[in-house]
Amino acid sequence: MQKVLYIEEAEQYAEYMNPKAVRGIRDDRTETFECYQKYTLFVFPMYDIRQVSLAANQVLVYIDHEDLFLFCEGQRGYARVNSLFQKEATNECALWGFFHNLLKNDMDNLEDLECEIADAEMAAMVRFQNDYIRKIIAYRKELLRLKRYYEQLDTIMDSLILNENKMLSSDGIQHFTILANRTTRYLQNVLNLRDYVTQMREAYQSQIDIEQNNLMRLFTVITTVFQPLTLMVGWYGMNFVHMPELQWDYAYPVFIGVSVIVCGMLLAFFKKKRWV
């Protein structure tokens, strides 16, 4: 028998399953992958990577030599599993077909995500964006979710290939090996994207640091240029009785000219040193 069911319906089909598996499903004590002599039981979160905002739905799979049951969490998960699952002549073919349909378009979606991340980086290079860090955090969160998702699927595929309880035929092992390799590639792609996003964050932070350093250098240059003038004004104003402008009409113009010359010499020096 091959059926897609709600998790709540497990008790109704208890006669077709091992009693220990039924107790595990009822008590919610199912591990990621459990392999026993007469049956295999595993659970994983099923994500729709095309819709980031949707939460995962738990899917629990029970398979023995006669039956294959896919227990779903929630109506949305049930509908999606039904759309991916097709009954086949054997349980291993039906299970392989389900995972094949589940992973079929993931590479295209990962490539779209990669292009979206690259476009965000290019836009940030063209002009400053206040929400760029928020975008990076969102990408890292999504990639972490995908990393966990593919890690669990990779573990399940590897465990199925081991075939410790002889549930799969030699052809079935070959087919699941193909799926395992595909899942590993998807996982590696996600890890590469995560490293890319990390580099984006570091590059963006470096750009901010460079801009801050340039601003501090500008303030330093301005302070250095006007520091001699402050000193000259202090000396000039300490002796009011003998101030030059009281005895010479050109005292102010000369003082202004000297100030301009000092500023010009300092700016020329800074420009020669490429500080401005």
mmCIF file of C-alpha atoms in Angstrom:
data_model
loop_
_atom_site.group_PDB
_atom_site.id
_atom_site.type_symbol
_atom_site.label_atom_id
_atom_site.label_comp_id
_atom_site.label_asym_id
_atom_site.label_seq_id
_atom_site.Cartn_x
_atom_site.Cartn_y
_atom_site.Cartn_z
ATOM 1 C CA MET A 1 0.000 0.000 0.000
ATOM 2 C CA GLN A 2 1.228 3.495 -0.890
ATOM 3 C CA LYS A 3 -0.547 6.479 0.660
ATOM 4 C CA VAL A 4 -0.119 10.119 1.625
ATOM 5 C CA LEU A 5 -1.677 10.795 5.026
ATOM 6 C CA TYR A 6 -1.886 13.334 7.796
ATOM 7 C CA ILE A 7 0.212 12.558 10.870
ATOM 8 C CA GLU A 8 -3.003 12.376 12.883
ATOM 9 C CA GLU A 9 -4.109 9.413 10.738
ATOM 10 C CA ALA A 10 -1.210 7.180 11.843
ATOM 11 C CA GLU A 11 -3.372 5.341 14.390
ATOM 12 C CA GLN A 12 -5.892 4.407 11.697
ATOM 13 C CA TYR A 13 -3.197 2.543 9.753
ATOM 14 C CA ALA A 14 -1.485 1.012 12.775
ATOM 15 C CA GLU A 15 -2.309 -2.515 11.573
ATOM 16 C CA TYR A 16 -0.067 -2.007 8.536
ATOM 17 C CA MET A 17 2.919 -0.693 10.492
ATOM 18 C CA ASN A 18 5.287 -1.961 13.132
ATOM 19 C CA PRO A 19 3.895 -1.213 16.645
ATOM 20 C CA LYS A 20 7.148 0.447 17.704
ATOM 21 C CA ALA A 21 6.945 2.823 14.744
ATOM 22 C CA VAL A 22 3.339 3.672 15.593
ATOM 23 C CA ARG A 23 4.311 4.505 19.187
ATOM 24 C CA GLY A 24 7.176 6.686 17.969
ATOM 25 C CA ILE A 25 4.891 8.616 15.624
ATOM 26 C CA ARG A 26 2.184 8.990 18.283
ATOM 27 C CA ASP A 27 4.629 10.206 20.947
ATOM 28 C CA ASP A 28 6.586 12.390 18.504
ATOM 29 C CA ARG A 29 9.832 10.572 19.284
ATOM 30 C CA THR A 30 10.946 9.907 15.730
ATOM 31 C CA GLU A 31 14.623 10.506 14.963
ATOM 32 C CA THR A 32 15.969 11.866 11.673
ATOM 33 C CA PHE A 33 16.575 8.343 10.398
ATOM 34 C CA GLU A 34 15.738 5.011 12.033
ATOM 35 C CA CYS A 35 16.593 1.743 10.325
ATOM 36 C CA TYR A 36 15.232 -1.514 11.707
ATOM 37 C CA GLN A 37 15.184 -5.059 10.452
ATOM 38 C CA LYS A 38 11.661 -4.930 9.009
ATOM 39 C CA TYR A 39 11.071 -1.246 8.347
ATOM 40 C CA THR A 40 12.665 2.188 7.924
ATOM 41 C CA LEU A 41 11.322 5.393 9.489
ATOM 42 C CA PHE A 42 12.646 8.895 8.975
ATOM 43 C CA VAL A 43 11.480 12.497 9.184
ATOM 44 C CA PHE A 44 12.640 15.745 7.574
ATOM 45 C CA PRO A 45 11.437 19.358 7.201
ATOM 46 C CA MET A 46 10.100 19.942 3.694
ATOM 47 C CA TYR A 47 10.843 23.491 2.495
ATOM 48 C CA ASP A 48 9.573 25.219 -0.587
ATOM 49 C CA ILE A 49 12.737 27.155 -1.424
ATOM 50 C CA ARG A 50 10.831 29.283 -3.924
ATOM 51 C CA GLN A 51 8.841 30.834 -1.064
ATOM 52 C CA VAL A 52 11.151 32.085 1.653
ATOM 53 C CA SER A 53 8.388 33.315 3.944
ATOM 54 C CA LEU A 54 6.734 29.905 4.332
ATOM 55 C CA ALA A 55 7.718 27.711 7.252
ATOM 56 C CA ALA A 56 8.768 24.104 6.790
ATOM 57 C CA ASN A 57 6.332 21.221 7.006
ATOM 58 C CA GLN A 58 7.452 18.031 8.688
ATOM 59 C CA VAL A 59 7.184 14.922 6.519
ATOM 60 C CA LEU A 60 7.505 11.503 8.116
ATOM 61 C CA VAL A 61 8.181 8.495 5.894
ATOM 62 C CA TYR A 62 7.482 4.888 6.855
ATOM 63 C CA ILE A 63 8.562 2.128 4.463
ATOM 64 C CA ASP A 64 8.663 -1.637 4.756
ATOM 65 C CA HIS A 65 8.519 -4.449 2.210
ATOM 66 C CA GLU A 66 4.755 -4.070 1.720
ATOM 67 C CA ASP A 67 3.795 -0.476 2.553
ATOM 68 C CA LEU A 68 4.929 3.098 2.026
ATOM 69 C CA PHE A 69 3.271 5.861 4.049
ATOM 70 C CA LEU A 70 4.090 9.572 3.862
ATOM 71 C CA PHE A 71 2.690 11.378 6.901
ATOM 72 C CA CYS A 72 2.354 15.132 6.507
ATOM 73 C CA GLU A 73 2.078 18.044 8.913
ATOM 74 C CA GLY A 74 -0.658 20.544 8.080
ATOM 75 C CA GLN A 75 -2.886 21.006 5.083
ATOM 76 C CA ARG A 76 -0.279 22.888 3.043
ATOM 77 C CA GLY A 77 2.283 20.130 3.556
ATOM 78 C CA TYR A 78 -0.292 17.465 2.694
ATOM 79 C CA ALA A 79 -1.205 19.235 -0.546
ATOM 80 C CA ARG A 80 2.416 19.649 -1.592
ATOM 81 C CA VAL A 81 3.367 16.046 -0.858
ATOM 82 C CA ASN A 82 0.317 14.896 -2.838
ATOM 83 C CA SER A 83 1.455 16.989 -5.785
ATOM 84 C CA LEU A 84 4.933 15.404 -5.685
ATOM 85 C CA PHE A 85 3.998 11.806 -4.899
ATOM 86 C CA GLN A 86 2.965 9.285 -7.532
ATOM 87 C CA LYS A 87 2.151 5.639 -6.938
ATOM 88 C CA GLU A 88 4.544 3.212 -8.600
ATOM 89 C CA ALA A 89 4.899 -0.547 -8.950
ATOM 90 C CA THR A 90 7.306 -0.763 -6.018
ATOM 91 C CA ASN A 91 7.752 1.251 -2.832
ATOM 92 C CA GLU A 92 11.354 2.155 -3.639
ATOM 93 C CA CYS A 93 10.313 3.566 -7.035
ATOM 94 C CA ALA A 94 7.519 5.605 -5.461
ATOM 95 C CA LEU A 95 9.874 6.952 -2.778
ATOM 96 C CA TRP A 96 12.556 7.744 -5.346
ATOM 97 C CA GLY A 97 10.008 9.530 -7.515
ATOM 98 C CA PHE A 98 8.886 11.654 -4.576
ATOM 99 C CA PHE A 99 12.418 12.838 -3.764
ATOM 100 C CA HIS A 100 13.190 13.279 -7.448
ATOM 101 C CA ASN A 101 10.210 15.627 -7.858
ATOM 102 C CA LEU A 102 11.063 17.377 -4.585
ATOM 103 C CA LEU A 103 14.601 18.228 -5.755
ATOM 104 C CA LYS A 104 13.862 18.655 -9.458
ATOM 105 C CA ASN A 105 13.887 22.450 -9.749
ATOM 106 C CA ASP A 106 16.105 23.294 -6.782
ATOM 107 C CA MET A 107 19.186 24.080 -8.875
ATOM 108 C CA ASP A 108 17.269 26.685 -10.880
ATOM 109 C CA ASN A 109 16.024 28.269 -7.666
ATOM 110 C CA LEU A 110 19.520 28.298 -6.176
ATOM 111 C CA GLU A 111 20.843 29.955 -9.328
ATOM 112 C CA ASP A 112 18.095 32.589 -9.080
ATOM 113 C CA LEU A 113 19.077 33.206 -5.456
ATOM 114 C CA GLU A 114 22.716 33.535 -6.500
ATOM 115 C CA CYS A 115 21.792 36.099 -9.176
ATOM 116 C CA GLU A 116 19.689 38.020 -6.650
ATOM 117 C CA ILE A 117 22.604 38.160 -4.207
ATOM 118 C CA ALA A 118 25.002 39.278 -6.967
ATOM 119 C CA ASP A 119 22.568 42.015 -8.071
ATOM 120 C CA ALA A 120 22.281 43.243 -4.481
ATOM 121 C CA GLU A 121 26.069 43.435 -4.235
ATOM 122 C CA MET A 122 26.319 45.351 -7.535
ATOM 123 C CA ALA A 123 23.616 47.803 -6.440
ATOM 124 C CA ALA A 124 25.470 48.439 -3.179
ATOM 125 C CA MET A 125 28.692 49.142 -5.099
ATOM 126 C CA VAL A 126 26.943 51.695 -7.314
ATOM 127 C CA ARG A 127 25.345 53.616 -4.466
ATOM 128 C CA PHE A 128 25.187 53.399 -0.709
ATOM 129 C CA GLN A 129 22.148 51.533 0.633
ATOM 130 C CA ASN A 130 20.976 51.886 4.202
ATOM 131 C CA ASP A 131 19.263 48.482 4.141
ATOM 132 C CA TYR A 132 22.223 46.565 2.696
ATOM 133 C CA ILE A 133 23.183 44.997 6.032
ATOM 134 C CA ARG A 134 19.554 43.980 6.545
ATOM 135 C CA LYS A 135 19.592 42.260 3.150
ATOM 136 C CA ILE A 136 22.807 40.428 4.002
ATOM 137 C CA ILE A 137 21.301 39.215 7.283
ATOM 138 C CA ALA A 138 18.196 38.001 5.425
ATOM 139 C CA TYR A 139 20.342 36.126 2.888
ATOM 140 C CA ARG A 140 22.417 34.517 5.636
ATOM 141 C CA LYS A 141 19.257 33.433 7.459
ATOM 142 C CA GLU A 142 17.798 31.886 4.304
ATOM 143 C CA LEU A 143 21.054 30.124 3.436
ATOM 144 C CA LEU A 144 21.298 28.739 6.962
ATOM 145 C CA ARG A 145 17.801 27.332 6.575
ATOM 146 C CA LEU A 146 18.711 25.753 3.228
ATOM 147 C CA LYS A 147 21.953 24.395 4.678
ATOM 148 C CA ARG A 148 20.091 22.550 7.433
ATOM 149 C CA TYR A 149 17.502 21.332 4.930
ATOM 150 C CA TYR A 150 20.021 19.828 2.513
ATOM 151 C CA GLU A 151 22.153 18.445 5.332
ATOM 152 C CA GLN A 152 19.187 16.454 6.586
ATOM 153 C CA LEU A 153 18.294 15.256 3.094
ATOM 154 C CA ASP A 154 21.931 14.330 2.502
ATOM 155 C CA THR A 155 21.951 12.290 5.710
ATOM 156 C CA ILE A 156 18.733 10.531 4.699
ATOM 157 C CA MET A 157 20.068 9.699 1.216
ATOM 158 C CA ASP A 158 23.321 8.329 2.611
ATOM 159 C CA SER A 159 21.433 6.233 5.149
ATOM 160 C CA LEU A 160 19.116 4.831 2.486
ATOM 161 C CA ILE A 161 22.089 3.919 0.297
ATOM 162 C CA LEU A 162 23.618 1.925 3.157
ATOM 163 C CA ASN A 163 20.523 -0.301 2.871
ATOM 164 C CA GLU A 164 21.166 -2.040 6.175
ATOM 165 C CA ASN A 165 17.758 -3.750 6.254
ATOM 166 C CA LYS A 166 17.754 -4.613 2.533
ATOM 167 C CA MET A 167 14.730 -2.461 1.706
ATOM 168 C CA LEU A 168 16.243 -1.353 -1.622
ATOM 169 C CA SER A 169 17.267 -3.387 -4.626
ATOM 170 C CA SER A 170 20.582 -2.861 -6.408
ATOM 171 C CA ASP A 171 18.819 -0.657 -8.988
ATOM 172 C CA GLY A 172 17.186 1.296 -6.181
ATOM 173 C CA ILE A 173 20.565 1.912 -4.552
ATOM 174 C CA GLN A 174 21.908 3.261 -7.850
ATOM 175 C CA HIS A 175 18.946 5.596 -8.255
ATOM 176 C CA PHE A 176 19.203 6.903 -4.702
ATOM 177 C CA THR A 177 22.953 7.354 -5.187
ATOM 178 C CA ILE A 178 22.141 9.777 -8.007
ATOM 179 C CA LEU A 179 19.797 11.673 -5.696
ATOM 180 C CA ALA A 180 22.435 11.659 -2.950
ATOM 181 C CA ASN A 181 25.014 13.164 -5.314
ATOM 182 C CA ARG A 182 22.506 15.794 -6.411
ATOM 183 C CA THR A 183 21.701 16.683 -2.813
ATOM 184 C CA THR A 184 25.413 16.968 -2.022
ATOM 185 C CA ARG A 185 25.867 19.380 -4.936
ATOM 186 C CA TYR A 186 22.971 21.495 -3.719
ATOM 187 C CA LEU A 187 24.452 21.559 -0.229
ATOM 188 C CA GLN A 188 27.850 22.590 -1.590
ATOM 189 C CA ASN A 189 26.191 25.309 -3.648
ATOM 190 C CA VAL A 190 24.495 26.656 -0.529
ATOM 191 C CA LEU A 191 27.783 26.612 1.387
ATOM 192 C CA ASN A 192 29.476 28.507 -1.445
ATOM 193 C CA LEU A 193 26.701 31.106 -1.426
ATOM 194 C CA ARG A 194 27.032 31.459 2.341
ATOM 195 C CA ASP A 195 30.775 32.131 1.957
ATOM 196 C CA TYR A 196 29.969 34.625 -0.801
ATOM 197 C CA VAL A 197 27.517 36.500 1.431
ATOM 198 C CA THR A 198 30.102 36.533 4.220
ATOM 199 C CA GLN A 199 32.620 38.082 1.827
ATOM 200 C CA MET A 200 29.993 40.639 0.801
ATOM 201 C CA ARG A 201 29.514 41.669 4.415
ATOM 202 C CA GLU A 202 33.265 41.936 4.990
ATOM 203 C CA ALA A 203 33.741 43.939 1.787
ATOM 204 C CA TYR A 204 30.898 46.268 2.738
ATOM 205 C CA GLN A 205 32.336 46.774 6.217
ATOM 206 C CA SER A 206 35.751 47.458 4.695
ATOM 207 C CA GLN A 207 34.192 50.051 2.393
ATOM 208 C CA ILE A 208 32.550 51.745 5.364
ATOM 209 C CA ASP A 209 35.878 51.736 7.228
ATOM 210 C CA ILE A 210 37.626 53.274 4.209
ATOM 211 C CA GLU A 211 35.003 56.024 3.964
ATOM 212 C CA GLN A 212 35.330 56.725 7.685
ATOM 213 C CA ASN A 213 39.118 56.845 7.377
ATOM 214 C CA ASN A 214 38.848 59.268 4.463
ATOM 215 C CA LEU A 215 36.509 61.453 6.505
ATOM 216 C CA MET A 216 38.846 61.389 9.485
ATOM 217 C CA ARG A 217 41.775 62.236 7.215
ATOM 218 C CA LEU A 218 39.842 65.210 5.835
ATOM 219 C CA PHE A 219 39.100 66.439 9.354
ATOM 220 C CA THR A 220 42.766 65.960 10.281
ATOM 221 C CA VAL A 221 43.917 67.966 7.271
ATOM 222 C CA ILE A 222 41.471 70.786 8.057
ATOM 223 C CA THR A 223 42.568 70.838 11.690
ATOM 224 C CA THR A 224 46.241 70.841 10.694
ATOM 225 C CA VAL A 225 45.759 73.640 8.173
ATOM 226 C CA PHE A 226 44.010 75.927 10.629
ATOM 227 C CA GLN A 227 46.144 75.094 13.654
ATOM 228 C CA PRO A 228 48.961 77.506 12.654
ATOM 229 C CA LEU A 229 46.350 80.208 12.051
ATOM 230 C CA THR A 230 44.971 79.658 15.540
ATOM 231 C CA LEU A 231 48.473 80.043 16.923
ATOM 232 C CA MET A 232 49.054 83.211 14.892
ATOM 233 C CA VAL A 233 45.758 84.692 16.040
ATOM 234 C CA GLY A 234 46.645 83.865 19.645
ATOM 235 C CA TRP A 235 50.012 85.639 19.370
ATOM 236 C CA TYR A 236 48.507 88.503 17.428
ATOM 237 C CA GLY A 237 45.828 89.213 19.997
ATOM 238 C CA MET A 238 47.916 88.931 23.177
ATOM 239 C CA ASN A 239 49.406 92.439 22.891
ATOM 240 C CA PHE A 240 46.581 94.917 22.323
ATOM 241 C CA VAL A 241 48.676 98.071 23.046
ATOM 242 C CA HIS A 242 51.195 97.442 20.293
ATOM 243 C CA MET A 243 48.890 95.824 17.723
ATOM 244 C CA PRO A 244 50.249 96.543 14.216
ATOM 245 C CA GLU A 245 46.977 97.837 12.775
ATOM 246 C CA LEU A 246 47.040 100.711 15.266
ATOM 247 C CA GLN A 247 50.275 102.000 13.673
ATOM 248 C CA TRP A 248 50.227 100.573 10.114
ATOM 249 C CA ASP A 249 47.313 100.622 7.692
ATOM 250 C CA TYR A 250 48.454 97.470 5.876
ATOM 251 C CA ALA A 251 48.779 95.310 8.975
ATOM 252 C CA TYR A 252 45.497 93.435 8.450
ATOM 253 C CA PRO A 253 46.066 92.761 4.722
ATOM 254 C CA VAL A 254 49.584 91.519 5.464
ATOM 255 C CA PHE A 255 48.311 89.259 8.252
ATOM 256 C CA ILE A 256 45.587 87.886 5.967
ATOM 257 C CA GLY A 257 48.118 87.350 3.190
ATOM 258 C CA VAL A 258 50.485 85.485 5.525
ATOM 259 C CA SER A 259 47.587 83.316 6.675
ATOM 260 C CA VAL A 260 46.692 82.479 3.079
ATOM 261 C CA ILE A 261 50.305 81.654 2.269
ATOM 262 C CA VAL A 262 50.587 79.358 5.287
ATOM 263 C CA CYS A 263 47.354 77.561 4.309
ATOM 264 C CA GLY A 264 48.526 77.279 0.702
ATOM 265 C CA MET A 265 51.903 75.850 1.703
ATOM 266 C CA LEU A 266 50.288 73.265 3.979
ATOM 267 C CA LEU A 267 47.748 72.236 1.322
ATOM 268 C CA ALA A 268 50.520 71.934 -1.258
ATOM 269 C CA PHE A 269 52.522 69.777 1.127
ATOM 270 C CA PHE A 270 49.503 67.524 1.834
ATOM 271 C CA LYS A 271 48.765 67.225 -1.877
ATOM 272 C CA LYS A 272 52.370 66.274 -2.590
ATOM 273 C CA LYS A 273 52.099 63.549 0.064
ATOM 274 C CA ARG A 274 48.732 62.528 -1.479
ATOM 275 C CA TRP A 275 46.889 63.071 1.755
ATOM 276 C CA VAL A 276 44.228 65.140 0.009
#
